[in-house]
mmCIF file of C-alpha atoms in Angstrom:
data_model
loop_
_atom_site.group_PDB
_atom_site.id
_atom_site.type_symbol
_atom_site.label_atom_id
_atom_site.label_comp_id
_atom_site.label_asym_id
_atom_site.label_seq_id
_atom_site.Cartn_x
_atom_site.Cartn_y
_atom_site.Cartn_z
ATOM 1 C CA UNK A 1 11.666 -27.386 10.175
ATOM 2 C CA UNK A 2 8.060 -27.316 8.960
ATOM 3 C CA UNK A 3 7.251 -27.553 5.367
ATOM 4 C CA UNK A 4 5.490 -24.810 3.891
ATOM 5 C CA UNK A 5 1.988 -25.115 3.621
ATOM 6 C CA UNK A 6 1.363 -23.473 0.223
ATOM 7 C CA UNK A 7 3.749 -22.065 -2.476
ATOM 8 C CA UNK A 8 2.332 -18.591 -3.139
ATOM 9 C CA UNK A 9 3.075 -16.331 -6.148
ATOM 10 C CA UNK A 10 2.403 -12.431 -5.359
ATOM 11 C CA UNK A 11 1.898 -10.559 -8.457
ATOM 12 C CA UNK A 12 2.771 -7.039 -7.798
ATOM 13 C CA UNK A 13 2.964 -3.951 -9.775
ATOM 14 C CA UNK A 14 5.604 -2.296 -6.970
ATOM 15 C CA UNK A 15 9.264 -3.229 -6.479
ATOM 16 C CA UNK A 16 10.413 -4.943 -3.503
ATOM 17 C CA UNK A 17 12.097 -2.351 -1.497
ATOM 18 C CA UNK A 18 12.612 -0.547 1.463
ATOM 19 C CA UNK A 19 8.877 1.155 1.563
ATOM 20 C CA UNK A 20 6.354 -1.497 2.120
ATOM 21 C CA UNK A 21 2.915 -1.525 1.280
ATOM 22 C CA UNK A 22 -0.521 -3.811 1.073
ATOM 23 C CA UNK A 23 1.380 -6.178 -1.363
ATOM 24 C CA UNK A 24 4.883 -6.038 0.516
ATOM 25 C CA UNK A 25 2.931 -6.760 3.911
ATOM 26 C CA UNK A 26 1.028 -9.501 3.034
ATOM 27 C CA UNK A 27 4.272 -11.429 1.468
ATOM 28 C CA UNK A 28 5.653 -11.186 4.764
ATOM 29 C CA UNK A 29 2.437 -12.252 6.540
ATOM 30 C CA UNK A 30 2.105 -15.551 4.189
ATOM 31 C CA UNK A 31 5.539 -16.197 5.371
ATOM 32 C CA UNK A 32 5.029 -15.989 8.785
ATOM 33 C CA UNK A 33 1.605 -18.266 8.408
ATOM 34 C CA UNK A 34 3.934 -20.859 7.061
ATOM 35 C CA UNK A 35 3.675 -20.500 3.048
ATOM 36 C CA UNK A 36 6.413 -20.455 0.688
ATOM 37 C CA UNK A 37 6.347 -17.026 -1.009
ATOM 38 C CA UNK A 38 7.555 -15.883 -4.343
ATOM 39 C CA UNK A 39 7.410 -11.581 -4.739
ATOM 40 C CA UNK A 40 7.088 -11.459 -8.692
ATOM 41 C CA UNK A 41 8.723 -7.802 -9.487
ATOM 42 C CA UNK A 42 6.922 -5.727 -12.322
ATOM 43 C CA UNK A 43 8.025 -6.409 -15.928
ATOM 44 C CA UNK A 44 10.677 -3.264 -17.029
ATOM 45 C CA UNK A 45 10.225 -1.877 -20.319
ATOM 46 C CA UNK A 46 13.635 -2.776 -21.245
ATOM 47 C CA UNK A 47 13.948 -6.166 -23.522
ATOM 48 C CA UNK A 48 16.269 -8.117 -25.445
ATOM 49 C CA UNK A 49 15.179 -10.209 -28.254
ATOM 50 C CA UNK A 50 14.891 -14.075 -27.517
ATOM 51 C CA UNK A 51 15.677 -13.720 -23.833
ATOM 52 C CA UNK A 52 13.599 -14.818 -21.121
ATOM 53 C CA UNK A 53 14.575 -15.155 -17.762
ATOM 54 C CA UNK A 54 13.384 -15.767 -13.963
ATOM 55 C CA UNK A 55 16.036 -14.993 -11.051
ATOM 56 C CA UNK A 56 14.817 -15.735 -7.359
ATOM 57 C CA UNK A 57 16.583 -13.460 -4.854
ATOM 58 C CA UNK A 58 16.608 -14.632 -0.880
ATOM 59 C CA UNK A 59 15.477 -11.900 1.689
ATOM 60 C CA UNK A 60 15.866 -11.219 5.135
ATOM 61 C CA UNK A 61 12.618 -13.571 5.412
ATOM 62 C CA UNK A 62 13.464 -17.444 5.312
ATOM 63 C CA UNK A 63 10.602 -18.242 3.199
ATOM 64 C CA UNK A 64 10.418 -15.317 0.915
ATOM 65 C CA UNK A 65 11.966 -14.771 -2.283
ATOM 66 C CA UNK A 66 11.834 -11.693 -4.634
ATOM 67 C CA UNK A 67 11.541 -12.824 -8.259
ATOM 68 C CA UNK A 68 12.571 -10.732 -11.221
ATOM 69 C CA UNK A 69 12.153 -11.897 -14.633
ATOM 70 C CA UNK A 70 12.445 -10.691 -18.271
ATOM 71 C CA UNK A 71 10.475 -11.108 -21.431
ATOM 72 C CA UNK A 72 11.161 -11.460 -25.173
ATOM 73 C CA UNK A 73 8.400 -9.031 -26.250
ATOM 74 C CA UNK A 74 8.837 -5.125 -26.500
ATOM 75 C CA UNK A 75 6.614 -3.983 -23.405
ATOM 76 C CA UNK A 76 5.303 -1.206 -25.502
ATOM 77 C CA UNK A 77 3.182 -4.109 -27.202
ATOM 78 C CA UNK A 78 0.997 -4.049 -24.006
ATOM 79 C CA UNK A 79 -0.236 -0.285 -25.025
ATOM 80 C CA UNK A 80 -0.363 -0.742 -28.544
ATOM 81 C CA UNK A 81 -1.286 -4.612 -29.176
ATOM 82 C CA UNK A 82 -2.731 -5.883 -25.937
ATOM 83 C CA UNK A 83 -3.815 -8.968 -27.316
ATOM 84 C CA UNK A 84 -0.500 -10.193 -28.714
ATOM 85 C CA UNK A 85 1.140 -8.551 -25.855
ATOM 86 C CA UNK A 86 -0.530 -11.396 -23.858
ATOM 87 C CA UNK A 87 0.064 -13.963 -26.063
ATOM 88 C CA UNK A 88 3.565 -13.495 -25.152
ATOM 89 C CA UNK A 89 2.853 -13.290 -21.773
ATOM 90 C CA UNK A 90 1.261 -16.589 -21.686
ATOM 91 C CA UNK A 91 3.903 -18.345 -22.947
ATOM 92 C CA UNK A 92 5.919 -16.478 -20.409
ATOM 93 C CA UNK A 93 3.924 -17.542 -17.558
ATOM 94 C CA UNK A 94 4.528 -21.297 -19.005
ATOM 95 C CA UNK A 95 8.275 -20.766 -18.806
ATOM 96 C CA UNK A 96 7.744 -19.311 -15.297
ATOM 97 C CA UNK A 97 6.034 -22.398 -13.894
ATOM 98 C CA UNK A 98 8.570 -24.505 -15.800
ATOM 99 C CA UNK A 99 11.764 -22.884 -14.179
ATOM 100 C CA UNK A 100 10.147 -22.270 -10.921
ATOM 101 C CA UNK A 101 7.497 -24.811 -10.487
ATOM 102 C CA UNK A 102 3.435 -24.493 -10.055
ATOM 103 C CA UNK A 103 2.073 -22.643 -7.463
ATOM 104 C CA UNK A 104 -0.674 -23.337 -5.140
ATOM 105 C CA UNK A 105 -2.097 -19.937 -4.639
ATOM 106 C CA UNK A 106 -1.414 -17.003 -6.977
ATOM 107 C CA UNK A 107 -2.171 -13.683 -5.412
ATOM 108 C CA UNK A 108 -2.347 -10.790 -7.844
ATOM 109 C CA UNK A 109 -2.126 -6.946 -6.906
ATOM 110 C CA UNK A 110 -1.937 -5.836 -10.401
ATOM 111 C CA UNK A 111 -4.660 -3.643 -11.881
ATOM 112 C CA UNK A 112 -2.872 -2.780 -15.250
ATOM 113 C CA UNK A 113 -3.338 -6.701 -16.222
ATOM 114 C CA UNK A 114 0.216 -6.828 -17.605
ATOM 115 C CA UNK A 115 0.899 -10.252 -15.684
ATOM 116 C CA UNK A 116 -2.583 -12.175 -16.971
ATOM 117 C CA UNK A 117 -3.824 -14.067 -13.881
ATOM 118 C CA UNK A 118 -5.764 -16.148 -16.149
ATOM 119 C CA UNK A 119 -2.569 -18.186 -17.588
ATOM 120 C CA UNK A 120 -1.535 -19.420 -14.331
ATOM 121 C CA UNK A 121 -2.488 -23.065 -13.536
ATOM 122 C CA UNK A 122 -2.641 -22.474 -9.588
ATOM 123 C CA UNK A 123 -5.248 -24.469 -7.871
ATOM 124 C CA UNK A 124 -6.477 -20.871 -6.408
ATOM 125 C CA UNK A 125 -6.191 -17.597 -7.348
ATOM 126 C CA UNK A 126 -6.803 -14.073 -5.467
ATOM 127 C CA UNK A 127 -7.242 -10.618 -7.029
ATOM 128 C CA UNK A 128 -6.619 -7.748 -4.636
ATOM 129 C CA UNK A 129 -8.175 -4.250 -5.772
ATOM 130 C CA UNK A 130 -6.544 -2.133 -3.427
ATOM 131 C CA UNK A 131 -7.125 0.985 -5.712
ATOM 132 C CA UNK A 132 -9.896 2.020 -8.233
ATOM 133 C CA UNK A 133 -10.002 0.032 -11.210
ATOM 134 C CA UNK A 134 -8.838 3.037 -14.105
ATOM 135 C CA UNK A 135 -10.170 1.235 -16.794
ATOM 136 C CA UNK A 136 -11.769 -1.913 -18.056
ATOM 137 C CA UNK A 137 -8.786 -3.773 -18.000
ATOM 138 C CA UNK A 138 -8.328 -3.614 -14.487
ATOM 139 C CA UNK A 139 -11.766 -5.054 -14.246
ATOM 140 C CA UNK A 140 -11.094 -8.102 -16.893
ATOM 141 C CA UNK A 141 -7.869 -8.817 -14.944
ATOM 142 C CA UNK A 142 -10.002 -10.245 -12.216
ATOM 143 C CA UNK A 143 -12.359 -12.318 -14.509
ATOM 144 C CA UNK A 144 -10.239 -15.790 -13.490
ATOM 145 C CA UNK A 145 -9.743 -15.168 -9.741
ATOM 146 C CA UNK A 146 -11.443 -17.659 -7.258
ATOM 147 C CA UNK A 147 -11.931 -14.312 -4.853
ATOM 148 C CA UNK A 148 -12.017 -10.758 -5.242
ATOM 149 C CA UNK A 149 -11.118 -8.529 -2.262
ATOM 150 C CA UNK A 150 -10.894 -5.054 -1.927
ATOM 151 C CA UNK A 151 -10.596 -2.644 1.061
ATOM 152 C CA UNK A 152 -13.460 -0.477 0.222
ATOM 153 C CA UNK A 153 -17.175 -1.642 -1.344
ATOM 154 C CA UNK A 154 -17.325 1.105 -3.778
ATOM 155 C CA UNK A 155 -14.334 -0.562 -5.411
ATOM 156 C CA UNK A 156 -15.799 -4.378 -4.960
ATOM 157 C CA UNK A 157 -18.928 -2.782 -6.827
ATOM 158 C CA UNK A 158 -17.158 -2.054 -9.967
ATOM 159 C CA UNK A 159 -16.709 -5.898 -10.432
ATOM 160 C CA UNK A 160 -19.037 -8.237 -12.085
ATOM 161 C CA UNK A 161 -22.248 -9.138 -9.405
ATOM 162 C CA UNK A 162 -21.211 -12.867 -10.102
ATOM 163 C CA UNK A 163 -17.571 -12.612 -8.535
ATOM 164 C CA UNK A 164 -17.058 -13.906 -5.198
ATOM 165 C CA UNK A 165 -16.083 -10.826 -3.331
ATOM 166 C CA UNK A 166 -14.481 -10.344 0.134
ATOM 167 C CA UNK A 167 -14.435 -6.956 1.922
ATOM 168 C CA UNK A 168 -11.663 -6.202 4.101
ATOM 169 C CA UNK A 169 -9.951 -3.186 5.643
ATOM 170 C CA UNK A 170 -6.136 -2.611 5.105
ATOM 171 C CA UNK A 171 -4.224 -5.006 7.366
ATOM 172 C CA UNK A 172 -1.448 -4.124 9.748
ATOM 173 C CA UNK A 173 1.775 -5.485 10.196
ATOM 174 C CA UNK A 174 3.052 -6.863 13.493
ATOM 175 C CA UNK A 175 5.836 -4.488 13.737
ATOM 176 C CA UNK A 176 3.065 -1.725 14.148
ATOM 177 C CA UNK A 177 0.641 -3.177 16.787
ATOM 178 C CA UNK A 178 4.207 -4.437 18.890
ATOM 179 C CA UNK A 179 5.292 -0.849 18.582
ATOM 180 C CA UNK A 180 1.730 0.545 19.706
ATOM 181 C CA UNK A 181 1.887 -1.341 22.780
ATOM 182 C CA UNK A 182 4.903 0.592 24.068
ATOM 183 C CA UNK A 183 3.612 3.707 26.470
ATOM 184 C CA UNK A 184 3.649 6.905 24.732
ATOM 185 C CA UNK A 185 5.740 9.675 26.698
ATOM 186 C CA UNK A 186 6.372 13.125 25.426
ATOM 187 C CA UNK A 187 10.630 14.134 25.791
ATOM 188 C CA UNK A 188 9.913 17.842 25.099
ATOM 189 C CA UNK A 189 7.330 20.330 24.448
ATOM 190 C CA UNK A 190 7.456 19.999 20.228
ATOM 191 C CA UNK A 191 4.172 19.272 18.742
ATOM 192 C CA UNK A 192 4.731 16.941 16.419
ATOM 193 C CA UNK A 193 2.685 15.654 13.354
ATOM 194 C CA UNK A 194 3.406 12.494 11.807
ATOM 195 C CA UNK A 195 2.880 11.962 7.767
ATOM 196 C CA UNK A 196 4.054 8.667 5.991
ATOM 197 C CA UNK A 197 3.947 7.320 2.255
ATOM 198 C CA UNK A 198 5.467 8.480 -0.949
ATOM 199 C CA UNK A 199 5.567 12.133 -1.213
ATOM 200 C CA UNK A 200 6.203 12.197 -5.043
ATOM 201 C CA UNK A 201 2.790 10.582 -5.582
ATOM 202 C CA UNK A 202 0.530 13.320 -7.719
ATOM 203 C CA UNK A 203 -2.711 13.127 -6.121
ATOM 204 C CA UNK A 204 -1.537 14.726 -2.505
ATOM 205 C CA UNK A 205 -3.160 17.841 -2.198
ATOM 206 C CA UNK A 206 -0.009 19.939 -2.475
ATOM 207 C CA UNK A 207 -1.546 23.413 -1.958
ATOM 208 C CA UNK A 208 -3.271 22.440 0.809
ATOM 209 C CA UNK A 209 -0.645 20.671 2.544
ATOM 210 C CA UNK A 210 1.865 23.468 2.333
ATOM 211 C CA UNK A 211 -0.490 26.094 3.415
ATOM 212 C CA UNK A 212 -1.210 24.193 6.535
ATOM 213 C CA UNK A 213 2.583 23.881 7.238
ATOM 214 C CA UNK A 214 3.286 27.413 6.525
ATOM 215 C CA UNK A 215 0.660 28.503 8.666
ATOM 216 C CA UNK A 216 1.476 26.619 11.909
ATOM 217 C CA UNK A 217 5.360 27.164 11.959
ATOM 218 C CA UNK A 218 5.429 26.046 15.569
ATOM 219 C CA UNK A 219 4.183 22.804 14.678
ATOM 220 C CA UNK A 220 7.137 20.051 13.347
ATOM 221 C CA UNK A 221 5.878 17.762 10.521
ATOM 222 C CA UNK A 222 8.063 14.509 10.727
ATOM 223 C CA UNK A 223 7.714 12.917 6.932
ATOM 224 C CA UNK A 224 8.699 9.439 6.546
ATOM 225 C CA UNK A 225 8.868 8.043 2.887
ATOM 226 C CA UNK A 226 10.309 8.754 -0.547
ATOM 227 C CA UNK A 227 10.666 11.967 -1.712
ATOM 228 C CA UNK A 228 13.540 11.420 -4.351
ATOM 229 C CA UNK A 229 12.619 9.285 -7.481
ATOM 230 C CA UNK A 230 15.734 7.390 -8.034
ATOM 231 C CA UNK A 231 15.339 6.109 -4.191
ATOM 232 C CA UNK A 232 11.792 4.969 -4.454
ATOM 233 C CA UNK A 233 10.815 1.420 -5.030
ATOM 234 C CA UNK A 234 6.793 2.503 -5.354
ATOM 235 C CA UNK A 235 7.370 5.001 -8.105
ATOM 236 C CA UNK A 236 6.141 8.382 -7.989
ATOM 237 C CA UNK A 237 5.948 11.280 -10.389
ATOM 238 C CA UNK A 238 9.378 13.119 -11.304
ATOM 239 C CA UNK A 239 7.691 16.383 -13.000
ATOM 240 C CA UNK A 240 8.293 20.314 -12.352
ATOM 241 C CA UNK A 241 5.420 20.589 -10.168
ATOM 242 C CA UNK A 242 6.145 17.469 -7.977
ATOM 243 C CA UNK A 243 9.923 18.567 -8.075
ATOM 244 C CA UNK A 244 8.502 22.403 -6.702
ATOM 245 C CA UNK A 245 6.734 20.565 -4.248
ATOM 246 C CA UNK A 246 9.711 18.391 -2.833
ATOM 247 C CA UNK A 247 11.528 21.566 -2.762
ATOM 248 C CA UNK A 248 9.022 23.438 -1.027
ATOM 249 C CA UNK A 249 9.186 21.014 1.842
ATOM 250 C CA UNK A 250 12.982 20.775 2.033
ATOM 251 C CA UNK A 251 12.791 24.579 2.369
ATOM 252 C CA UNK A 252 10.185 24.609 4.939
ATOM 253 C CA UNK A 253 11.770 25.123 8.599
ATOM 254 C CA UNK A 254 9.309 23.481 10.311
ATOM 255 C CA UNK A 255 9.678 20.376 8.163
ATOM 256 C CA UNK A 256 11.849 17.022 8.728
ATOM 257 C CA UNK A 257 11.689 14.993 5.699
ATOM 258 C CA UNK A 258 13.312 11.442 6.826
ATOM 259 C CA UNK A 259 13.260 9.589 3.570
ATOM 260 C CA UNK A 260 12.330 6.011 3.421
ATOM 261 C CA UNK A 261 12.765 3.599 6.839
ATOM 262 C CA UNK A 262 12.131 0.233 7.145
ATOM 263 C CA UNK A 263 8.875 -0.866 8.374
ATOM 264 C CA UNK A 264 10.207 -1.967 12.106
ATOM 265 C CA UNK A 265 11.750 1.695 12.191
ATOM 266 C CA UNK A 266 8.737 3.511 10.874
ATOM 267 C CA UNK A 267 6.348 1.937 13.372
ATOM 268 C CA UNK A 268 9.046 2.979 16.090
ATOM 269 C CA UNK A 269 9.325 6.634 15.025
ATOM 270 C CA UNK A 270 5.260 7.241 14.508
ATOM 271 C CA UNK A 271 4.695 6.311 18.326
ATOM 272 C CA UNK A 272 6.537 9.536 18.713
ATOM 273 C CA UNK A 273 4.092 11.609 17.123
ATOM 274 C CA UNK A 274 0.985 13.825 18.534
ATOM 275 C CA UNK A 275 -0.905 13.224 15.878
ATOM 276 C CA UNK A 276 -0.895 12.448 12.214
ATOM 277 C CA UNK A 277 -2.048 14.165 8.943
ATOM 278 C CA UNK A 278 -3.514 12.531 5.754
ATOM 279 C CA UNK A 279 -3.992 15.007 2.645
ATOM 280 C CA UNK A 280 -5.037 13.635 -0.751
ATOM 281 C CA UNK A 281 -7.081 15.518 -3.453
ATOM 282 C CA UNK A 282 -9.649 13.350 -3.510
ATOM 283 C CA UNK A 283 -10.712 13.725 -7.550
ATOM 284 C CA UNK A 284 -6.968 13.086 -8.143
ATOM 285 C CA UNK A 285 -6.788 10.160 -5.481
ATOM 286 C CA UNK A 286 -6.086 6.400 -6.794
ATOM 287 C CA UNK A 287 -8.338 5.295 -4.379
ATOM 288 C CA UNK A 288 -11.031 8.135 -4.825
ATOM 289 C CA UNK A 289 -10.735 8.410 -1.062
ATOM 290 C CA UNK A 290 -12.235 5.040 -0.260
ATOM 291 C CA UNK A 291 -9.572 3.519 2.361
ATOM 292 C CA UNK A 292 -5.630 4.215 2.832
ATOM 293 C CA UNK A 293 -3.357 1.557 4.228
ATOM 294 C CA UNK A 294 -1.656 4.130 6.664
ATOM 295 C CA UNK A 295 -4.704 4.675 8.240
ATOM 296 C CA UNK A 296 -4.913 1.272 9.914
ATOM 297 C CA UNK A 297 -1.186 1.809 10.729
ATOM 298 C CA UNK A 298 -1.568 5.437 12.634
ATOM 299 C CA UNK A 299 -4.538 3.838 14.505
ATOM 300 C CA UNK A 300 -2.494 1.213 16.627
ATOM 301 C CA UNK A 301 -1.055 4.369 18.626
ATOM 302 C CA UNK A 302 -4.544 5.747 19.433
ATOM 303 C CA UNK A 303 -3.644 9.163 18.887
ATOM 304 C CA UNK A 304 -5.416 11.589 16.979
ATOM 305 C CA UNK A 305 -5.464 11.438 12.691
ATOM 306 C CA UNK A 306 -6.556 14.431 10.552
ATOM 307 C CA UNK A 307 -7.234 13.360 6.836
ATOM 308 C CA UNK A 308 -9.510 14.552 4.137
ATOM 309 C CA UNK A 309 -12.834 12.329 3.776
ATOM 310 C CA UNK A 310 -12.509 8.400 3.636
ATOM 311 C CA UNK A 311 -15.571 6.552 2.771
ATOM 312 C CA UNK A 312 -14.648 3.507 4.642
ATOM 313 C CA UNK A 313 -14.174 5.140 8.182
ATOM 314 C CA UNK A 314 -17.315 7.472 7.770
ATOM 315 C CA UNK A 315 -18.886 5.858 10.755
ATOM 316 C CA UNK A 316 -16.289 5.989 12.670
ATOM 317 C CA UNK A 317 -16.957 8.795 14.727
ATOM 318 C CA UNK A 318 -13.817 11.084 15.828
ATOM 319 C CA UNK A 319 -11.362 8.453 15.533
ATOM 320 C CA UNK A 320 -10.212 10.403 12.280
ATOM 321 C CA UNK A 321 -10.888 13.872 12.092
ATOM 322 C CA UNK A 322 -12.500 14.431 8.741
ATOM 323 C CA UNK A 323 -15.840 16.302 9.422
ATOM 324 C CA UNK A 324 -15.261 18.932 6.693
ATOM 325 C CA UNK A 325 -14.330 18.123 3.098
ATOM 326 C CA UNK A 326 -11.509 20.860 3.942
ATOM 327 C CA UNK A 327 -8.496 19.137 5.288
ATOM 328 C CA UNK A 328 -7.463 22.660 6.585
ATOM 329 C CA UNK A 329 -10.654 23.010 8.520
ATOM 330 C CA UNK A 330 -10.224 19.640 9.998
ATOM 331 C CA UNK A 331 -7.041 20.490 11.153
ATOM 332 C CA UNK A 332 -8.068 23.724 12.565
ATOM 333 C CA UNK A 333 -10.337 21.685 14.555
ATOM 334 C CA UNK A 334 -7.980 19.028 16.223
ATOM 335 C CA UNK A 335 -5.772 22.156 17.350
ATOM 336 C CA UNK A 336 -8.600 24.146 18.888
ATOM 337 C CA UNK A 337 -9.986 21.249 20.978
ATOM 338 C CA UNK A 338 -6.883 18.668 20.808
ATOM 339 C CA UNK A 339 -8.092 17.445 23.956
ATOM 340 C CA UNK A 340 -11.255 16.287 23.071
ATOM 341 C CA UNK A 341 -10.152 13.998 20.463
ATOM 342 C CA UNK A 342 -6.884 13.053 22.516
ATOM 343 C CA UNK A 343 -9.460 11.607 24.908
ATOM 344 C CA UNK A 344 -8.333 8.333 26.427
ATOM 345 C CA UNK A 345 -11.923 6.431 25.594
ATOM 346 C CA UNK A 346 -10.960 7.598 21.424
ATOM 347 C CA UNK A 347 -7.410 6.310 21.843
ATOM 348 C CA UNK A 348 -8.523 3.210 23.340
ATOM 349 C CA UNK A 349 -11.257 2.936 20.331
ATOM 350 C CA UNK A 350 -8.679 3.616 17.783
ATOM 351 C CA UNK A 351 -6.157 0.826 19.222
ATOM 352 C CA UNK A 352 -8.926 -1.437 19.558
ATOM 353 C CA UNK A 353 -9.871 -0.885 15.841
ATOM 354 C CA UNK A 354 -6.304 -1.599 14.428
ATOM 355 C CA UNK A 355 -6.239 -4.857 16.274
ATOM 356 C CA UNK A 356 -8.751 -5.836 14.420
ATOM 357 C CA UNK A 357 -6.958 -5.836 11.431
ATOM 358 C CA UNK A 358 -4.081 -7.837 12.420
ATOM 359 C CA UNK A 359 -5.377 -11.112 11.209
ATOM 360 C CA UNK A 360 -6.849 -10.061 7.962
ATOM 361 C CA UNK A 361 -4.303 -12.164 5.746
ATOM 362 C CA UNK A 362 -5.147 -15.733 7.062
ATOM 363 C CA UNK A 363 -9.238 -14.452 6.669
ATOM 364 C CA UNK A 364 -8.536 -14.039 2.794
ATOM 365 C CA UNK A 365 -6.683 -17.013 2.516
ATOM 366 C CA UNK A 366 -9.343 -19.299 3.986
ATOM 367 C CA UNK A 367 -11.971 -17.039 2.371
ATOM 368 C CA UNK A 368 -10.183 -18.298 -0.934
ATOM 369 C CA UNK A 369 -9.993 -21.847 -0.102
ATOM 370 C CA UNK A 370 -13.526 -22.138 1.194
#
């Protein structure tokens, strides 16, 4: 067995689990590139005086371990005494490096700055800003990075000009590329719209989405992703509005809630869809309509995608149906002229675009080392 090229730590604000988004996919891709990867779980708010612990857990990937950890400081200090909390975290990181060993590369997706990148002794550091920085702490979190990466130019522009930056699109896991190669064939006359992601997110445009579902009772809307807080490794809202939204989805006769599925299964399930729907309220959206991970996954199948405005795809023509600010109007446009948006030329254009996202992980690593 070949020795790992680098020891890599992924700092994630979301837990490892069934649902996988950007940081999870990059962790897997790094192992495929021959690196030894530790996926650092987010800190839990519970704590015990005088106790610090680090527990690596094996995964289905030989070179990938999930690292859970506990701190000896109250987590709430982060919100009330950030400087004091950082001192605890500096010591915590020193203990981590002593217990687990030092890393060649630390790759942070943590916009909260809860685990300061600057205290690691790694040779290289990458800060990945997948979403819009919510505050100054999110910008400061990147100050010691050798490379700041984002999926949208508007997000990169929020970071100082003197930082080394790299603009990429969201990558796509190999299992989606492989599933996209399987020819599409309908087994019945049912028209299916696919949606994937975390349905507990408060930035979904719930009113518009429920209106579309109710207005087209003959269309089946298949939803893949978390809709129960207790089962979600990605978090999400649990207020009365969210509960009412999920109950409305459950009650709709033309909605199927599949729940969370592993990426390999999701990739195969999505290939059954006739088209895909993305419906976010850009004013509430954590990425402010700049880019979404699910777009690159949908593109591999070649089928039409209806969405709210996504700035990173503003010049993609009809690859994504988002000509209007209204998702409802865009959806109606798709149904009125489905053959136009499902034309062979457009299908191939979407698939070709998705394939260009397949080696992004290696590009980022090379850019950091260069």
